[in-house]
């Protein structure tokens, strides 16, 4: 493992919105293939026998890339990403194993297991709410649960990976 392995390239769509982080090797291949514009380079080069190339830090695809209409699976991990690891009732950030999936409309009242009806809740809030609606329990939600898009979840994922300084100007997009 060389220390170069730690470098990743932030990929922006043609509208400069962050799409994903890719290994710098893929970033460099895209750079050399002339399909992207490089917005920032790292202060770091990779040398071969005859050449040296700077590592791309941020690249922007030239053309609109058709994002496959990916649906985001309702999994515990994705729910934690969507709700930023916070209880949607008290706003607390308990440790991973104290986070539970709460049905806003309880299952016993016919509430479905869908993105719009599940939120992250800490154990105490989940127990306190029980089989009641938020209004009945006087426990308003901090945010209305929505179905996340692929971009939203990958953007969140970028944020939790501690982005390098070169990415900062490009991550301000909501
Ligand atoms: Zn809570």
Coordinates of C-alpha atoms and ligand atoms in Angstrom, one line a residue:
X1 CA 0.0 0.0 0.0
X2 CA 1.5 3.3 -1.0
X3 CA 0.3 6.5 0.5
X4 CA -1.1 7.5 -2.9
X5 CA -3.8 5.0 -2.2
X6 CA -5.4 7.5 0.1
X7 CA -6.1 10.0 -2.6
X8 CA -9.5 10.1 -4.1
X9 CA -11.0 12.2 -6.9
X10 CA -14.2 14.1 -6.4
X11 CA -16.4 13.8 -9.5
X12 CA -18.8 16.6 -10.3
X13 CA -21.6 16.5 -12.8
X14 CA -21.7 19.0 -15.7
X15 CA -23.6 21.4 -13.4
X16 CA -20.8 21.2 -10.8
X17 CA -22.7 19.2 -8.3
X18 CA -20.8 16.5 -6.4
X19 CA -21.6 13.0 -7.8
X20 CA -19.2 10.6 -6.1
X21 CA -15.7 10.1 -5.0
X22 CA -13.6 7.7 -7.1
X23 CA -10.0 6.3 -6.7
X24 CA -7.5 8.8 -8.2
X25 CA -6.4 6.1 -10.6
X26 CA -9.9 6.3 -12.3
X27 CA -9.8 10.1 -12.1
X28 CA -6.5 10.1 -13.9
X29 CA -7.8 7.7 -16.6
X30 CA -10.7 10.0 -17.1
X31 CA -8.4 13.0 -17.2
X32 CA -6.2 11.4 -19.9
X33 CA -9.2 10.2 -21.9
X34 CA -10.2 13.9 -22.2
X35 CA -13.8 13.3 -21.1
X36 CA -13.6 15.5 -18.1
X37 CA -12.3 18.9 -17.1
X38 CA -10.0 18.9 -14.2
X39 CA -11.0 21.7 -11.7
X40 CA -8.2 21.1 -9.1
X41 CA -5.1 19.0 -8.9
X42 CA -3.5 17.7 -5.7
X43 CA 0.0 18.9 -5.0
X44 CA 1.1 15.4 -5.7
X45 CA 2.4 13.6 -8.9
X46 CA 2.6 10.1 -10.0
X47 CA 5.8 9.2 -12.0
X48 CA 6.3 6.5 -14.6
X49 CA 9.5 5.8 -16.5
X50 CA 8.8 8.7 -18.9
X51 CA 6.1 10.9 -17.5
X52 CA 4.8 12.4 -14.5
X53 CA 1.2 13.3 -13.9
X54 CA -0.5 15.4 -11.3
X55 CA -3.3 13.6 -9.4
X56 CA -6.7 15.1 -10.2
X57 CA -8.5 16.2 -7.0
X58 CA -11.7 17.5 -8.6
X59 CA -13.0 16.6 -12.0
X60 CA -16.1 17.7 -13.9
X61 CA -17.7 15.6 -16.5
X62 CA -18.2 17.5 -19.8
X63 CA -21.5 16.1 -20.8
X64 CA -24.5 15.4 -18.9
X65 CA -24.1 11.8 -17.7
X66 CA -27.3 10.0 -17.6
X67 CA -27.6 8.9 -14.0
X68 CA -29.3 5.5 -13.9
X69 CA -32.5 5.9 -12.1
X70 CA -31.2 4.2 -9.0
X71 CA -33.5 3.6 -6.2
X72 CA -32.1 3.7 -2.8
X73 CA -32.7 0.6 -0.8
X74 CA -34.3 1.1 2.5
X75 CA -31.6 -0.4 4.7
X76 CA -30.4 0.4 8.1
X77 CA -27.1 1.9 6.7
X78 CA -29.0 4.1 4.2
X79 CA -31.4 5.2 6.8
X80 CA -28.6 6.3 9.1
X81 CA -27.1 8.3 6.2
X82 CA -30.4 9.9 5.3
X83 CA -31.1 11.0 8.9
X84 CA -27.4 11.8 9.6
X85 CA -27.3 9.4 12.5
X86 CA -29.6 11.5 14.6
X87 CA -32.8 10.6 16.3
X88 CA -35.6 12.3 14.4
X89 CA -37.6 13.0 17.6
X90 CA -35.1 14.4 20.1
X91 CA -32.2 15.3 17.7
X92 CA -29.8 13.2 19.8
X93 CA -26.9 11.3 18.2
X94 CA -26.7 8.0 20.1
X95 CA -24.2 5.4 19.2
X96 CA -24.9 3.1 16.3
X97 CA -26.5 0.2 18.2
X98 CA -28.9 2.4 20.1
X99 CA -30.3 3.7 16.8
X100 CA -33.6 2.1 15.9
X101 CA -35.9 2.3 13.0
X102 CA -39.2 3.9 14.0
X103 CA -42.4 3.6 12.0
X104 CA -44.0 7.1 12.1
X105 CA -47.5 5.6 11.6
X106 CA -47.0 2.4 13.7
X107 CA -47.2 -0.9 11.9
X108 CA -50.1 -1.9 14.2
X109 CA -52.0 1.0 12.6
X110 CA -51.2 -0.1 9.1
X111 CA -48.1 2.1 8.6
X112 CA -46.0 0.7 5.8
X113 CA -42.2 0.2 5.9
X114 CA -41.4 2.9 3.3
X115 CA -38.9 5.8 3.2
X116 CA -41.8 8.2 3.9
X117 CA -42.9 6.3 7.0
X118 CA -39.7 5.3 8.8
X119 CA -37.2 7.5 10.7
X120 CA -34.2 6.9 12.8
X121 CA -35.0 7.1 16.5
X122 CA -33.0 6.6 19.7
X123 CA -34.2 3.7 21.9
X124 CA -35.7 5.9 24.6
X125 CA -37.7 7.9 22.0
X126 CA -38.9 4.8 20.2
X127 CA -40.1 3.2 23.5
X128 CA -41.7 6.5 24.6
X129 CA -43.6 6.9 21.3
X130 CA -44.7 3.2 21.4
X131 CA -47.6 2.4 19.1
X132 CA -48.8 6.1 18.8
X133 CA -48.7 8.7 16.1
X134 CA -46.2 11.5 16.7
X135 CA -49.1 14.0 17.4
X136 CA -50.7 11.6 20.0
X137 CA -47.3 11.2 21.7
X138 CA -46.6 14.9 21.4
X139 CA -43.3 14.0 19.7
X140 CA -43.1 16.1 16.5
X141 CA -40.6 15.0 13.9
X142 CA -37.6 17.2 13.4
X143 CA -37.8 16.6 9.6
X144 CA -40.4 15.2 7.3
X145 CA -39.1 11.8 6.1
X146 CA -38.6 11.6 2.3
X147 CA -37.3 9.1 -0.1
X148 CA -33.6 9.9 -0.7
X149 CA -32.1 10.1 -4.1
X150 CA -29.0 8.4 -5.0
X151 CA -27.2 11.7 -5.2
X152 CA -28.3 12.8 -1.8
X153 CA -27.0 9.6 -0.2
X154 CA -23.7 9.7 -2.1
X155 CA -23.3 13.3 -1.1
X156 CA -23.8 12.5 2.5
X157 CA -21.3 9.7 2.2
X158 CA -18.8 12.2 0.8
X159 CA -19.4 14.5 3.8
X160 CA -18.7 11.7 6.3
X161 CA -15.4 10.8 4.6
X162 CA -13.7 14.0 5.7
X163 CA -13.1 15.7 2.3
X164 CA -9.7 17.0 1.5
X165 CA -9.2 20.8 1.3
X166 CA -9.1 20.7 -2.5
X167 CA -12.8 19.6 -2.5
X168 CA -14.2 22.2 -0.2
X169 CA -15.2 24.8 -2.8
X170 CA -17.2 22.2 -4.5
X171 CA -19.1 20.7 -1.6
X172 CA -21.1 23.8 -0.7
X173 CA -23.9 22.7 -3.0
X174 CA -26.8 21.4 -1.0
Ligands
LIG1 ZN1 -34.5 10.4 20.7

